[in-house]
Amino acid sequence: MKKRILAMLLVVAMVLSLAGCSGGDTKKLVGKWRCEIDMTDYLMETLLADSQEMAEYISLDDVVIVYYADFKDNSTARLYADEYQVAETFAHLEDNLVDALGLYMVDLFYEQTGMSMTLNEILELSGTSEQDLRDSLGFDQVVQELCVGLEMEGKYKAENGKLYISAGLNYDVDPTMYETYSLEGNVFTITGCVGSEIPEFNPYPMVFNKIG
């Protein structure tokens, strides 16, 4: 489960790293923009792909990653996740999954043995603990790697409805890789990508609102 979640999140990071924009809009993009990426449905599908038996136990609240794009007037940009928000979101997700696993284990134990025991009693009997369950999810590592993977800084150019961002400040933009977008006032929407395949998790459209 941990590997599937981490792989999916790193795919998001890869998609975001392709960002691109349009000619007369380069200066219009200057400022700070905020986007919310809702991963609830996809994450639910990913978790249930591992075990349909968990369907009646897992109920996810909104799993949203807050992402920022900071476009500078010197044609450089920095994109990054709100690390605190991501940590809080995945801490809540971890609680939900531990609760779901706990209920599943209690029911499964009763089904197999006919004995009613609490989760703590079952874990003690098996020589494990709730903390072991949390550690097995590995969300601390997921959050750390996700935030690092989502952060990028490079040169940007916006022309003809295409947003280009280089792979670093020491590189120029790649004209074959960009994202399509629309810009209406303080709403900047990335609608698709060119130069790479859209991954299984499709984040589009990504709607950014200007906040500064």
Backbone as a ProteinNet text record, in pm:
[ID]
protein_1_A
[PRIMARY]
MKKRILAMLLVVAMVLSLAGCSGGDTKKLVGKWRCEIDMTDYLMETLLADSQEMAEYISLDDVVIVYYADFKDNSTARLYADEYQVAETFAHLEDNLVDALGLYMVDLFYEQTGMSMTLNEILELSGTSEQDLRDSLGFDQVVQELCVGLEMEGKYKAENGKLYISAGLNYDVDPTMYETYSLEGNVFTITGCVGSEIPEFNPYPMVFNKIG
[TERTIARY]
83.1	0	87	188.7	277	341.7	389	457.9	362.3	236.2	139.2	109.7	94.2	65.3	182.5	304	421.7	441.5	421.2	436.8	337.1	214.2	111.4	144.6	193.3	226.1	345.9	441.6	557.2	519.9	415.5	364.6	309.7	239.7	188.4	303.7	410	526.4	585	589.8	644.9	559.2	427.9	339.2	355.8	361.6	372.9	504.9	606.4	737.6	743.7	636.8	635.9	576.4	534.7	454.1	500.7	407.1	434	329.6	351.2	253.9	253.1	199.6	181.1	244.5	281.8	358.9	332.3	218.5	191.5	154.2	147.7	105.2	222	344.3	458	456.5	436.7	433.6	304.9	195.8	68.5	70.4	159.1	167.7	247.8	319.6	403.3	317	360.1	287.3	279.7	203.8	191.1	51.2	47.6	-76.1	-93.1	-218.8	-248.8	-345.2	-314	-396.1	-422.2	-540.6	-572.3	-588.5	-511.9	-516.9	-590.9	-708.9	-792.3	-757.3	-705.3	-662	-751.3	-865.3	-948.7	-993.5	-1057.4	-1113.8	-1005.2	-896.2	-790	-725.1	-703.3	-640.4	-730.4	-860.9	-955.7	-947.9	-947.3	-937.9	-807.3	-698.7	-568.3	-566	-623.1	-625.3	-710.7	-825.8	-915	-863.4	-773.1	-712.6	-630.3	-578.1	-500.6	-590.5	-710.4	-798.9	-941.9	-1024.9	-1166.7	-1237.3	-1179.2	-1239.2	-1243.7	-1159.4	-1153.6	-1256.3	-1331.7	-1421.7	-1520.7	-1576.6	-1677.6	-1616.6	-1484.8	-1420	-1355.9	-1310	-1237.6	-1333.8	-1325.4	-1402.9	-1310.7	-1271.1	-1174.2	-1242.9	-1194.1	-1233.9	-1156.7	-1174.8	-1102.3	-951.9	-884.7	-738.7	-688.7	-651.3	-617	-474.6	-397.7	-263	-268.3	-220.2	-213.7	-78.9	-85.3	34	43.6	164.6	186.6	277	250.3	338.4	372.7	501	548.2	629.4	566.2	631.2	694.8	825	899.3	905.5	931.2	939.9	1071.5	1161.9	1285.9	1275.9	1150.7	1121.9	1170.5	1177.4	1202.9	1079.8	1066.2	949.6	987.8	913.6	930.9	793.9	787.3	665	690	597	619.9	488.8	490.7	375	385.1	271.4	267	299.1	423.6	470.1	388.2	354.6	276.5	138.5	75.5	-58	-55	46	58.3	75.3	158.6	180.6	51.4	-24.4	-151.3	-250.9	-256.8	-348.8	-318.2	-189.5	-154.6	-158.2	-145.8	-164.5	-310.3	-401.1	-544	-575.6	-514.6	-534	-483.6	-370	-314.7	-410.7	-469.8	-567.1	-684.4	-735.3	-848.7	-814.4	-695.5	-657.6	-630.8	-571.5	-547.5	-680.6	-776.8	-909.5	-974.3	-962.8	-1022.3	-957.3	-824.3	-753.5	-790.1	-808.8	-845.8	-980.9	-1079.8	-1213.2	-1209.2	-1132.5	-1119.6	-1056.9	-952.6	-884.5	-974.2	-1051	-1142.4	-1247.5	-1307.4	-1409.5	-1350.5	-1232.4	-1169.2	-1134.4	-1085.8	-1049.9	-1174	-1285.2	-1409.4	-1457.9	-1448.2	-1492.6	-1412.8	-1283.9	-1196.8	-1195.1	-1219.4	-1208.1	-1338.4	-1433.8	-1557.4	-1539.1	-1422.2	-1392	-1398.2	-1459.5	-1465.3	-1350.6	-1260.9	-1147.9	-1130.4	-1073.2	-1044.6	-920.6	-901.8	-784.2	-656.4	-649.4	-527.9	-498.9	-604.9	-586.8	-534.9	-589.1	-543.9	-398.7	-364.3	-227.2	-130.1	-171.4	-84.9	-64.6	-170.9	-163.1	-67.2	-62.4	23.8	162.6	187.1	318.3	345.6	238.8	255.1	179	176.4	108.5	47.6	-33.8	-91.2	18.2	124.8	235.5	301.2	304.3	357.5	272.8	140.6	52.2	83	99.9	130	264.8	362.1	495.3	490.7	403.4	395.1	341.4	261.6	210.7	320.2	414.5	529.6	496.3	394.6	351.5	452.7	534.9	638.1	730.9	769.3	856.9	782.5	654.6	574	567	538.3	526	658.3	767.5	899.4	935	917.9	955.4	861.2	734	639	674.3	700.6	731.8	861.4	960.2	1085.2	1060.5	982.5	956.3	874.1	786.2	700.3	770.4	878.5	945.5	1036.6	1022.2	1108.3	1125.9	1235.6	1265.4	1332.2	1289	1347.4	1304.9	1350	1310.1	1173.9	1091.7	962.9	934.2	847.8	804.4	659.4	579.4	438.6	404.1	370.4	336.3	242.5	146.9	53.3	-18.3	-57.7	-131.1	-48.8	83	171.9	263.5	273	359.7	479.6	599.1	724.5	798.8	851.5	939.2	1058.5	1177.4	1299.2	1320.8	1408.6	1435.4	1529.8	1559.6	1649.8	1689.5	1742.6	1779.7	1895	1972.2	2087	2052.7	1923.3	1882.2	1778.1	1772.3	1668.2	1546	1432.6	1311.2	1323.3	1257.4	1252.6	1128.6	1144.7	1029.1	935.6	977	892.3	806.7	829.8	756.2	690	558.9	487.4	348.4	280.5	142.4	55	-61.9	-157.5	-234	-282	-346.5	-442.5	-521.9	-603.1	-579.2	-590.2	-568	-678.7	-760.5	-870.4	-865.4	-815.9	-804.2	-712	-765.1	-685.9	-702.5	-749.9	-764.8	-680.3	-587.3	-492.8	-516.9	-557.6	-594.3	-505.2	-433.7	-354.3	-446.4	-461.4	-562.6	-508.9	-380.3	-324.2	-175	-113.2	31	65.6	179.1	231.4	377	418	557	573.4	464.5	468.4	328.7	320.5	191.7	122.4	-9.2	-85.6	-85.9	-45.6	-35.2	-171.8	-168.9	-293.3	-372.2	-303.5	-370.5	-364.1	-479.7	-486.7	-526.5	-435.1	-466.3	-539.9	-557.4	-616.3	-768.6	-829.6	-764.1	-711.9	-599.9	-542	-571.9	-653.9	-701.4	-622.9	-546	-470.7	-542.4	-550.6	-603.1	-491.4	-487.4	-380.5	-402.9	-296.7	-309.6	-209	-126	-27.9	51.3
-119.8	0	125.5	126.8	243.4	271.9	165.5	184.8	240.2	194.9	243.1	390.7	429.6	569.6	657.3	617.2	697	708.3	598.5	601.4	697.9	696.5	785	930.8	960	1098.2	1148.8	1063.1	1103.8	1128.4	1059	1086	1227.4	1268.7	1406.6	1505.4	1477.4	1565.8	1576.4	1463.8	1464	1549.8	1536.5	1614.9	1763.3	1800.6	1941.7	2000.5	1917.3	1968.5	2004.6	1973.9	2003.6	2140.7	2213.6	2334	2424.1	2493.9	2587	2696.3	2821.6	2935.1	3006.4	3140	3207.8	3345.2	3382.7	3502.4	3627.3	3696.5	3821.8	3806.6	3685.5	3662	3644	3646	3624	3722.1	3849.4	3949.7	3944.1	3903	3894.6	3787.4	3690.6	3582.7	3621.4	3731.3	3771.4	3781.5	3712.4	3710.4	3568.9	3552.5	3422.6	3366.3	3238.1	3171.3	3046	3012.9	2898.4	2802.9	2673.8	2570.5	2458.7	2400.3	2283.7	2163.2	2058.6	1936.2	1829.5	1793.7	1696.1	1555	1475	1340.1	1234.2	1275.1	1185.1	1063.3	1087	975.3	881	939.3	854.6	772.2	836.2	765.9	653.7	679.7	577.3	458.1	485.3	377.8	300.7	373.1	309.3	216.9	263.7	182.5	57.4	74	-39.7	-137.2	-91	-181.4	-288.1	-255.2	-351.4	-451.5	-406.5	-494.7	-444.5	-509.4	-473.6	-503.5	-592.4	-625.1	-504.8	-405.9	-288.1	-181.8	-204.3	-101.9	-51.9	-141.8	-100.8	-35.3	-39	16.2	153	175.3	298.9	407.8	521.8	639.6	760.1	816	924.7	1060.6	1152.6	1291.5	1350.3	1477.1	1541.2	1528.6	1468.5	1458.9	1559.4	1676.4	1787.9	1834.3	1854.6	1910.6	2056.5	2145.3	2287	2313.7	2370.2	2389.7	2535.6	2589.7	2730.5	2745.6	2850.1	2890.3	3037.1	3065.6	3201.6	3247.7	3331	3380.4	3516.8	3526.9	3650.2	3737	3866.5	3958.1	3946	3859.5	3833.7	3705.5	3661.1	3542.1	3411.8	3407.8	3281.8	3248.7	3121.9	3077.6	2968.5	2963.4	2856.4	2795.1	2662.8	2590.4	2497.9	2493.1	2414.1	2385.5	2279.6	2242.6	2307.6	2325.5	2373	2253.3	2246.1	2128	2101.5	2207.4	2189.6	2133.5	2189.2	2143.4	1999	1963.3	1825.8	1729.9	1768.2	1684.2	1665.8	1774.8	1767.3	1678.4	1692.7	1613.5	1465	1430.8	1289.7	1232.7	1318.1	1271.7	1231.3	1311.8	1280.8	1156	1143.6	1024.8	900.7	913.5	801.4	757.5	853.5	819.8	742.3	789.8	722.1	578.9	560.5	427	333	384.7	300.7	258	351.4	316.5	209	226	129.2	-7.6	-8.9	-135.6	-202.3	-119.8	-172.6	-242.4	-177	-236.4	-364.6	-360.3	-477.5	-594.9	-566.8	-672.8	-733.3	-648.5	-697.5	-789.8	-746.5	-828.3	-957.4	-947.8	-1066.4	-1167.4	-1118.1	-1206.7	-1280.4	-1206.1	-1269.1	-1372.8	-1339	-1430.9	-1559.9	-1549.4	-1666.6	-1747.4	-1680.1	-1749.1	-1754.8	-1668.3	-1661.6	-1587.9	-1525.8	-1454.9	-1303.9	-1232.5	-1086.7	-1028.8	-958	-896.3	-754.8	-669	-533.4	-534.3	-424.9	-415.6	-427.9	-359.6	-364.9	-507.2	-580.9	-719.4	-805.5	-782.5	-858.6	-825.9	-696.6	-656	-710.7	-707.5	-760.4	-910.3	-978.4	-1122.6	-1155.6	-1065.5	-1088.5	-1027	-964.2	-907.5	-777	-706.4	-577.8	-470.1	-350	-238.3	-147.1	-50.8	46	127.6	155.9	230.8	151.8	19.5	-64.4	-49.7	-39.5	-18.9	113.3	216.8	349	348.3	284.2	278.5	203.8	102.4	24.4	107.5	210.2	298.4	390	425.6	505.4	645.7	708.1	838.9	950.3	935.8	1037.7	1048	933.4	931	982.2	944.2	989.5	1141.6	1203.6	1349.3	1415.8	1364.9	1423.4	1414.8	1297	1278.5	1354.7	1363.8	1437.6	1585.6	1644.9	1788.6	1819.6	1732.9	1752.4	1736.9	1636	1610.8	1719	1784.3	1887.5	2022.7	2042.5	2172.3	2182.1	2290.4	2313.1	2462.8	2497.7	2637.2	2643.7	2735.2	2745.5	2871.8	2886.4	2998.5	2965.9	3068.4	3041.5	3138.9	3092.2	3174	3139.1	3243.1	3220.9	3284.7	3200	3254.3	3160.9	3221.9	3147.3	3036.2	3065	2966.5	2849.6	2866.6	2759.2	2808.4	2729.7	2763.4	2670.8	2732.3	2656.6	2690	2590.9	2613.6	2520.3	2577.5	2497.5	2406.8	2309.3	2211	2263.6	2391.7	2453.3	2591.1	2671.7	2808.1	2813.6	2706.9	2704.5	2646.4	2620.2	2561.7	2651.2	2642.1	2712.1	2622.4	2682.2	2602.8	2509.1	2395.2	2298.6	2329.9	2371.1	2410.9	2296	2173	2058.1	2013.5	2072.3	2031.7	2154.2	2152.2	2266	2221.2	2311.8	2287.3	2397.5	2358.5	2455.3	2518.2	2641.5	2710.6	2817.6	2869.1	2988	3082.1	3212.3	3312.8	3416.7	3421.5	3516.5	3592	3714.7	3794	3728	3697.5	3636.9	3485.2	3425.1	3279.7	3225.5	3139.3	3080.4	2929.8	2874.2	2732.9	2656.5	2557.2	2468.9	2356.5	2342.2	2252.4	2121.4	2112.1	1989.6	2001	1896.6	1897.8	1844.6	1888.2	1843.8	1804.2	1694.3	1650.1	1536	1496.1	1380.9	1322.1	1196	1130.7	1173.8	1189.7	1217.1	1090.6	1099.5	979.8	926.4	814.1	751.8	849.5	920.9	1026.5	1153.8	1200.5	1319.2	1439.4	1533.8	1646.8	1761.1	1751.4	1862.6	1862.7	1981.7	2113.9	2151.4	2222.9	2274.1	2423.2	2463.1	2600.7	2674.9	2775.8	2858.6	2992.6	3037.6	3170.6	3260.5	3384.7	3475.8	3523.9	3515.2	3554.5	3662.5	3704.6	3805.7	3853.6
0	0	0	84.5	92.1	-42.3	-110.9	-238.9	-344.2	-344.8	-442	-419.5	-292.1	-260	-300.5	-264.3	-295.3	-446.1	-518.9	-664.8	-726.1	-678.8	-731.6	-704.5	-583.6	-548.4	-628.5	-653.5	-732.1	-877.8	-926.3	-1060.7	-1067.7	-961.2	-955.3	-962.8	-888.4	-889.2	-1029.5	-1101.2	-1236.2	-1328.9	-1318.8	-1404.4	-1378.4	-1249.7	-1215.8	-1262.2	-1272.5	-1312.8	-1460.7	-1537.2	-1680.2	-1710.6	-1607.3	-1627.1	-1740.2	-1813.7	-1920.1	-1935.8	-2006.2	-2017.1	-2153.2	-2168.8	-2299.4	-2313.7	-2439.1	-2472.7	-2396.1	-2427	-2361.1	-2215.9	-2166.6	-2028.7	-1932.1	-1981.2	-1892.9	-1776.5	-1805.8	-1699.7	-1619.6	-1684.8	-1613.9	-1505.3	-1523.9	-1425.1	-1301.5	-1308.2	-1194.2	-1068.9	-964.8	-838.6	-784.1	-678.9	-614.1	-639.6	-674.5	-709.5	-623.5	-593.5	-506.5	-576.2	-566	-628.9	-527.8	-533.5	-452	-544.1	-517.4	-597.5	-517.5	-562.1	-491.4	-538.4	-447	-480.3	-416.8	-360.6	-282.1	-362.1	-475.9	-553.5	-602.1	-653.4	-705.2	-594.2	-480	-368.9	-318.3	-315.8	-273	-368	-498.5	-596.7	-581.4	-553.1	-537.4	-416.7	-306.1	-184.8	-203.5	-268.4	-286.6	-390.7	-478	-575.2	-504.1	-385.4	-307.8	-236.3	-197.6	-122.8	-128.8	-208.9	-215.6	-84.7	-4	124.7	217.9	190.2	276.8	238.2	131	78	182.2	262.3	359.4	483.3	493.3	612.5	586.9	464.3	433.7	389.2	454.3	414.9	427.2	313.1	313.4	308.4	390.3	377.5	259.6	234.3	124.5	145.4	48.7	50.8	-52.5	-4.4	-91.6	-63	-169.1	-156.6	-200.9	-116.5	-151.6	-218.5	-338.3	-420.7	-462.6	-459.7	-492	-613.9	-689.7	-799.6	-777.2	-767.2	-742	-863.4	-945.9	-1067.3	-1039.7	-1067.1	-1040.4	-1165.9	-1146	-1259.9	-1335.7	-1288.1	-1361.8	-1445	-1469.7	-1551.5	-1489.4	-1357.6	-1288.5	-1204.3	-1175.4	-1099.9	-1001.5	-892.2	-793.7	-766.9	-775	-747.2	-629.2	-536.4	-415	-342.9	-263	-183	-45.8	17.8	156.1	245.4	290.3	362.4	488.7	562.9	685.6	653.1	549.5	511.3	464.3	386	338.3	455.9	552.7	670.2	749	766.2	837.9	763.8	632.2	551.2	562.5	555.7	560	701.4	801.2	938.6	958.7	904.4	912.4	831.3	713.7	630.6	702.8	768.8	844.2	953.3	1025	1129.1	1070.5	956	892.3	853.8	796.8	751.6	868.8	975.8	1094	1155.2	1161.7	1213.2	1125.8	992.6	900.2	914	922.1	938.7	1070.7	1174.3	1304.8	1301.2	1241.5	1230.9	1147.8	1040.7	954	1029.9	1106	1180.3	1287.3	1356.2	1460.2	1398.5	1286.8	1221.1	1165.6	1106.1	1049.5	1158.3	1272	1383.3	1434.4	1443.9	1490.9	1390.9	1263.4	1157.7	1159.2	1187.4	1181.3	1311.3	1424.8	1554.1	1632.4	1598.8	1676.8	1807.7	1827.3	1951.7	1928.5	2024.3	2017.9	2099	2031	2098.5	2044.5	2126.4	2081.9	1993.5	1921.9	1834.8	1916.3	2029.3	2110.9	2158.4	2191.6	2235.7	2120.5	2001.8	1885.8	1853	1857.9	1827.6	1931.2	2057.8	2163.7	2144.7	2104.5	2081	1967.4	1866.9	1751.5	1768.1	1883.2	1909.5	1836.6	1799	1731.9	1808.8	1753.8	1819.5	1714.4	1758.7	1665.8	1599	1672.9	1614.5	1502.3	1515.9	1407.9	1282.2	1300.4	1185.6	1117.9	1199.6	1144.6	1073	1133.3	1071.7	938.8	928.9	805.8	690.2	719.8	614.5	560.8	647	603.8	556.6	615.7	566.2	594.3	696.5	721	601.3	547.7	429.9	307	294.4	181.3	178.1	292.5	300.3	265	320.5	294.5	146.6	87.6	-52.5	-145.7	-107.7	-189.5	-194.5	-78.9	-73.7	-149.1	-136.1	-209.1	-358.9	-396.9	-537.4	-604.2	-528.9	-585.3	-598	-524.8	-529.7	-651.1	-724.4	-839.1	-859.8	-925	-954.4	-1091.4	-1174.3	-1307.1	-1378.3	-1500.7	-1585.1	-1645.9	-1665.2	-1727.2	-1840.3	-1930.1	-2042.3	-2071.3	-2100	-2128.7	-2262.4	-2359.4	-2490.5	-2565.2	-2636.2	-2720.2	-2644.7	-2520.4	-2442.1	-2394.1	-2391.2	-2349.8	-2238	-2133.2	-2020.1	-2019.3	-2024.8	-2021.9	-1893.4	-1827.5	-1712	-1725.3	-1713.6	-1729.8	-1609.3	-1625.4	-1520.9	-1414.1	-1416	-1318	-1365.2	-1274.9	-1310.1	-1409.1	-1417.3	-1508.1	-1645.6	-1668.7	-1795.7	-1863.3	-1993.9	-2069.4	-2081.1	-2116.2	-2129.6	-2249.2	-2240.7	-2349.4	-2433.3	-2558.4	-2639.6	-2674.5	-2648.5	-2681.7	-2563.5	-2446	-2326.8	-2264.4	-2257	-2198.1	-2155.1	-2085.2	-2046.8	-2104.7	-2147.6	-2201.4	-2085.5	-2106.9	-1996.3	-2047.8	-1955.1	-1979	-1862	-1890	-1786.4	-1796.3	-1692.7	-1688.5	-1556.2	-1562.6	-1440.7	-1340.7	-1224	-1117.4	-1110.8	-1220.3	-1225.7	-1340.8	-1306.6	-1401.4	-1401	-1514.8	-1520.8	-1617.7	-1567.5	-1651.9	-1697.8	-1828.5	-1883.3	-1939.2	-1965.7	-2020.9	-2041.4	-2092.5	-2113.5	-2251.5	-2302.5	-2432	-2410.8	-2471.7	-2458.9	-2362.1	-2297.2	-2207.5	-2198.4	-2160.2	-2148.4	-2019.6	-2028.3	-1906.9	-1822.6	-1696.2	-1612.4	-1570.7	-1501.9	-1455.1	-1369.9	-1282.1	-1206.2	-1288.4	-1332.9	-1416.5	-1331.5	-1308.2	-1219	-1287.5	-1419.4	-1493.8	-1483.2	-1485.3	-1486.9	-1348	-1345.9	-1222.5	-1215.8	-1122.6	-1113.3	-1004.4	-1046.2	-952.5	-935.1	-812.3	-783.7	-734.9	-783.6	-743.9	-601.4	-520.1	-378.7	-340.3	-436.2	-400.8	-521.6
[MASK]
++++++++++++++++++++++++++++++++++++++++++++++++++++++++++++++++++++++++++++++++++++++++++++++++++++++++++++++++++++++++++++++++++++++++++++++++++++++++++++++++++++++++++++++++++++++++++++++++++++++++++++++++++++

